[in-house]
Coordinates of N, CA and C in Angstrom, one line a residue:
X112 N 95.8 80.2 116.6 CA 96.8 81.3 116.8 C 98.1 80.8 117.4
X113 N 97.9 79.8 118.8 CA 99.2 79.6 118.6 C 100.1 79.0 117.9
X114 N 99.9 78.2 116.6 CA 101.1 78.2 115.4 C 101.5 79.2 115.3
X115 N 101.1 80.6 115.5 CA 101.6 81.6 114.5 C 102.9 82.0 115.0
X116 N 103.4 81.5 116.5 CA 104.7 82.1 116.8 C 105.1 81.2 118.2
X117 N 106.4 81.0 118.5 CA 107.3 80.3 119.1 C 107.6 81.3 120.0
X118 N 106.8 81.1 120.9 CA 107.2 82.2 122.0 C 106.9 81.4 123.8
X119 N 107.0 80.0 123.7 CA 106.9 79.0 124.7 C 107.0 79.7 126.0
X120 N 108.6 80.1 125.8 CA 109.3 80.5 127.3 C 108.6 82.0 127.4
X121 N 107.9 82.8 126.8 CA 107.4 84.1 126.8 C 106.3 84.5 126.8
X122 N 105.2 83.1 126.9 CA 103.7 83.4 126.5 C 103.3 84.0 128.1
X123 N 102.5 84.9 127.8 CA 101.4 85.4 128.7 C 100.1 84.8 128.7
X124 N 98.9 85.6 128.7 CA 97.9 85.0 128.0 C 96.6 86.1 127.9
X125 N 95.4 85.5 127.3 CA 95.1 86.3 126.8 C 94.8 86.4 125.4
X126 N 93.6 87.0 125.0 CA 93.2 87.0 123.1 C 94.4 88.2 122.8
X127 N 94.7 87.6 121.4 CA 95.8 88.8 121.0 C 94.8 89.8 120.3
X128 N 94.7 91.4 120.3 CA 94.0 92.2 119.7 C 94.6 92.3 118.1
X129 N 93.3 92.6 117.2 CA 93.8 92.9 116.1 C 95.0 94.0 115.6
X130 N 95.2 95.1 116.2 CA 95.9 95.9 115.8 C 97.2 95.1 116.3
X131 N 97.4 94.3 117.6 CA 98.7 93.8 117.8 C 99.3 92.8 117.0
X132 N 98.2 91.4 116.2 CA 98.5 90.7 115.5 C 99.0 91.5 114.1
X133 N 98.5 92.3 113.6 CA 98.5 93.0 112.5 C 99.4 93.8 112.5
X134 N 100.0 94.4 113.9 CA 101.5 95.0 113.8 C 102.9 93.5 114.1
X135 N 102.3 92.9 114.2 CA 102.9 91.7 114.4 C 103.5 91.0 113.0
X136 N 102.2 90.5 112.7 CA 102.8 90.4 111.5 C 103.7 91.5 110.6
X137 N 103.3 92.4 110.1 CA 103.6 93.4 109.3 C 105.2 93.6 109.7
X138 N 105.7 93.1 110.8 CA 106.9 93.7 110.9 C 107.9 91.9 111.0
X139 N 106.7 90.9 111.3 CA 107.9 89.8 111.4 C 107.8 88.8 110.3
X140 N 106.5 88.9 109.5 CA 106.0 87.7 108.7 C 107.0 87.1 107.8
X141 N 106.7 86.2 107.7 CA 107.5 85.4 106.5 C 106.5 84.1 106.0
X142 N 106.9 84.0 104.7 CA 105.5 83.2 104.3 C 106.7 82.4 102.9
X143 N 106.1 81.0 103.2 CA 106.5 80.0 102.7 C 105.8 79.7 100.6
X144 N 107.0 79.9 100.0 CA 106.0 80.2 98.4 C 107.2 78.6 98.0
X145 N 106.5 77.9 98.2 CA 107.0 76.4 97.6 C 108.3 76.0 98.5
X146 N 109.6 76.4 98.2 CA 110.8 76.1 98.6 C 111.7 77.3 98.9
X147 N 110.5 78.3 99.0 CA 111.4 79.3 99.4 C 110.8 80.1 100.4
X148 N 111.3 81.0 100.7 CA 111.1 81.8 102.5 C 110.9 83.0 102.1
X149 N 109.6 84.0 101.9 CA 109.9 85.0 101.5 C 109.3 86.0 102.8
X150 N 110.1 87.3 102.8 CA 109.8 88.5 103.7 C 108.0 89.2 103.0
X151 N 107.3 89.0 103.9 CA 105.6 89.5 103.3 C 105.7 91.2 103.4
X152 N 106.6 91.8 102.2 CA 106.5 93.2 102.3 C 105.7 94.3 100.9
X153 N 105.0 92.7 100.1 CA 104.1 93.6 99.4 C 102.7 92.8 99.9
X154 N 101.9 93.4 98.6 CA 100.2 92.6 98.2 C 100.4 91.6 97.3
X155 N 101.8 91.8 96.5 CA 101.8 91.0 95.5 C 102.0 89.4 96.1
X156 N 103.1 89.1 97.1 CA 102.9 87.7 97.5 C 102.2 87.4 98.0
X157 N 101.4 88.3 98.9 CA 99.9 87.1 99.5 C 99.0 87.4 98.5
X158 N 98.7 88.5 97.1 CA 98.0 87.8 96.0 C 98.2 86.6 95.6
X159 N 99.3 86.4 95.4 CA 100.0 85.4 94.9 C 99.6 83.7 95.3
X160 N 99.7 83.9 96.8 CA 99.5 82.7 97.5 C 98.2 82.2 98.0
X161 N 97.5 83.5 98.1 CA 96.2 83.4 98.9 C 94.9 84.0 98.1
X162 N 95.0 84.2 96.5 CA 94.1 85.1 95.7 C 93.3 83.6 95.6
X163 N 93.4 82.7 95.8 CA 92.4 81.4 95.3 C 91.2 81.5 96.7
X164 N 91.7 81.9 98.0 CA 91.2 81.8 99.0 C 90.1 83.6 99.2
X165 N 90.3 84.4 97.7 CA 89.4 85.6 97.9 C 90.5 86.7 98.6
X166 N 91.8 86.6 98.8 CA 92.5 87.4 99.6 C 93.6 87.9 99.2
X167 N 93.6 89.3 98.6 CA 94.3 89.9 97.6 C 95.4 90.9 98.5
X168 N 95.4 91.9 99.7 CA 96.0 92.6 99.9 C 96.7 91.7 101.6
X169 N 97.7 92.5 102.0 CA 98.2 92.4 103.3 C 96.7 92.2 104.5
X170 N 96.4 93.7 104.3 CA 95.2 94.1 105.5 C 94.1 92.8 105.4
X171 N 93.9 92.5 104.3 CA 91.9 91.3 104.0 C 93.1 90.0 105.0
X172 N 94.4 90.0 104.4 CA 95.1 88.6 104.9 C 95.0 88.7 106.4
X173 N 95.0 89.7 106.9 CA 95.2 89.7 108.5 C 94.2 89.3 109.3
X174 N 93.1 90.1 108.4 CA 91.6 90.1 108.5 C 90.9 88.5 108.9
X175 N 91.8 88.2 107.8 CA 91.5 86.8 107.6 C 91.8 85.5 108.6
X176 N 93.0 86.0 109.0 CA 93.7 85.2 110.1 C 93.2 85.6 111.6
X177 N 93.1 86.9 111.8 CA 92.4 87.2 113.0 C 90.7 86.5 113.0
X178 N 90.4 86.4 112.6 CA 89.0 86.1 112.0 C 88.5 84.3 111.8
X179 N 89.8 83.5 111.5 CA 89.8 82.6 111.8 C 89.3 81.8 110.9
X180 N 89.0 82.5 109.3 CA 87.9 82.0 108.6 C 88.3 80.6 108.0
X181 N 87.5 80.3 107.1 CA 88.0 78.4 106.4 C 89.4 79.0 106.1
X182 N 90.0 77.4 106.4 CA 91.5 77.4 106.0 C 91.7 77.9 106.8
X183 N 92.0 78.7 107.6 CA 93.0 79.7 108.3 C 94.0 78.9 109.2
X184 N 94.1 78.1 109.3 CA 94.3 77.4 110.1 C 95.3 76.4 109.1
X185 N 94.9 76.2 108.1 CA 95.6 75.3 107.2 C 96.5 76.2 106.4
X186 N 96.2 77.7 106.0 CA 97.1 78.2 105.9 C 98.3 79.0 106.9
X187 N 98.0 78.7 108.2 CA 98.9 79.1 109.0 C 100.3 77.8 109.0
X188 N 99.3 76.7 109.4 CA 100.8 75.6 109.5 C 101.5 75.1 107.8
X189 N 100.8 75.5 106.9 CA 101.3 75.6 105.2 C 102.2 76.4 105.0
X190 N 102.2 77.6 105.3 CA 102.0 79.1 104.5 C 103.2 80.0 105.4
X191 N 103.0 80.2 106.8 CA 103.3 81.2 107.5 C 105.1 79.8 108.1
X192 N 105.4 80.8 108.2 CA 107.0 80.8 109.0 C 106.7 81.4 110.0
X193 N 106.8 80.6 111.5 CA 106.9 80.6 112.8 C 107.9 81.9 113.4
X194 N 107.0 82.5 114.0 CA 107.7 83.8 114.9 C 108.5 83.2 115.5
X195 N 110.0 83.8 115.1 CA 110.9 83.7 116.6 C 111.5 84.7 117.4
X196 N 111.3 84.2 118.8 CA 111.3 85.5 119.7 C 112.7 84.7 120.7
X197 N 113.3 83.7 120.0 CA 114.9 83.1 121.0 C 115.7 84.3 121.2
X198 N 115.9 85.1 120.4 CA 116.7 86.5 120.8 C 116.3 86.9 122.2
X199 N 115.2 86.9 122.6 CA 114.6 87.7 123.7 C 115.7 87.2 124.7
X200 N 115.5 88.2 125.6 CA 116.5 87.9 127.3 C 115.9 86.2 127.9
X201 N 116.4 85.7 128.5 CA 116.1 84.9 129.0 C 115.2 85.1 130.9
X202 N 115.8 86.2 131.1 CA 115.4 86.8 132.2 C 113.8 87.1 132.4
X203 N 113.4 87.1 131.0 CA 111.6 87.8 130.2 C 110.7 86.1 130.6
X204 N 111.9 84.8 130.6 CA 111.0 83.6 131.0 C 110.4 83.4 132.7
X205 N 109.5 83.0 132.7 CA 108.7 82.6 133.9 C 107.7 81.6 133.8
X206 N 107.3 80.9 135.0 CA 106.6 80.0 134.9 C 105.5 79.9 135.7
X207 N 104.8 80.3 135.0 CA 103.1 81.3 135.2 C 102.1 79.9 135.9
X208 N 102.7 78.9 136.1 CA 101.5 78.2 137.3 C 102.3 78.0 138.3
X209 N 103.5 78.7 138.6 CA 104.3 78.5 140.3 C 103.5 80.1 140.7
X210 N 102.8 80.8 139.7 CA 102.0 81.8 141.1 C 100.6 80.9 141.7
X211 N 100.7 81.4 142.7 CA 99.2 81.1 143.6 C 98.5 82.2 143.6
X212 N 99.0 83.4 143.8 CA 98.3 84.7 143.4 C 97.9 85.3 142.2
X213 N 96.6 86.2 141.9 CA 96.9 86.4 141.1 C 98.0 87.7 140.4
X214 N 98.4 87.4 139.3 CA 99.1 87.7 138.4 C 99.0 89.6 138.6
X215 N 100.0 90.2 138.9 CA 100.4 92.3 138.5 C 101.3 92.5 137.9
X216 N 100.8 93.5 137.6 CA 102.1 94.3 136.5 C 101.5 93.9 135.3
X217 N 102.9 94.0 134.3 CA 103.0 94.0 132.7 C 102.3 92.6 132.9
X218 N 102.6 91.5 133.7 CA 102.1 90.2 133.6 C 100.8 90.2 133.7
X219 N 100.3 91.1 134.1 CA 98.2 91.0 134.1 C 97.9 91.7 132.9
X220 N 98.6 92.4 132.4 CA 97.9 93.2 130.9 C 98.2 92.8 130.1
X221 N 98.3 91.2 129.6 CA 98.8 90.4 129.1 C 100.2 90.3 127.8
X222 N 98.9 89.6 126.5 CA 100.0 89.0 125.4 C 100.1 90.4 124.8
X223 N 99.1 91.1 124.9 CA 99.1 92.8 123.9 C 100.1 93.5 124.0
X224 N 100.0 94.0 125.7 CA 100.8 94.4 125.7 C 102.6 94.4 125.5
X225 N 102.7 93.0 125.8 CA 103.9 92.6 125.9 C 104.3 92.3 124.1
X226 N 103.8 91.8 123.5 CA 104.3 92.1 122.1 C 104.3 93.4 121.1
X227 N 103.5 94.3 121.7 CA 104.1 95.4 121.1 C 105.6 95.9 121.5
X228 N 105.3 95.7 122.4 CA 106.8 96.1 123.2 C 108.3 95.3 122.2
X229 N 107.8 93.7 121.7 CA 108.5 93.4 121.2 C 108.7 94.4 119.9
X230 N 107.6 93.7 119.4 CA 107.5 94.6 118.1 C 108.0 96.2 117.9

């Protein structure tokens, strides 16, 4: 999972939940079809890309990546175009082993919550 997005200076931590990966994607994906960069806004491109792998619609594809199944992993660093979140404020970075305490706030309810927010 972490190939799936460039968010170094912004990671929390924490398993990402499905509904957050899956609104995640659906609103930032971009997926690599040979030499070109395309925005994943039907079924038809990940039929396209991923029907050899059994995976016909958006939803089975997310399924799939949350899930972690064969390939997944080889279609993430192939396939998927890296989240970027450099827009974000810079003020949102922190450096999560200078606490000695543990972690409150938005910072304890981790990666979920804080990427929907993006999203």
């Amino acid at each position: 999972m972490k190939d799936l997005f460039l968010v170094k200076q912004y990671v929390c931590y924490g398993y990402i939940q499905k509904y957050t990966l899956y609104s995640l994607m659906e609103k930032k994906l971009f997926l690599k079809d040979g030499n070109e960069i395309k925005r994943c806004d039907s079924n038809k491109i990940v039929e396209k890309l991923f029907s050899k792998d059994g995976i016909y619609s958006f939803p089975s594809f997310c399924e799939y990546i949350f899930e972690c199944k064969s390939n997944a992993d080889k279609m993430i660093k192939e396939q998927i175009v890296p989240f970027n979140f450099s827009y974000l404020n810079s003020e949102m970075t922190f450096d999560f082993l200078q606490f000695k305490n543990e972690l409150a706030g938005f910072v304890k309810e981790g990666i979920n919550e804080i990427l929907e927010k993006i999203i």
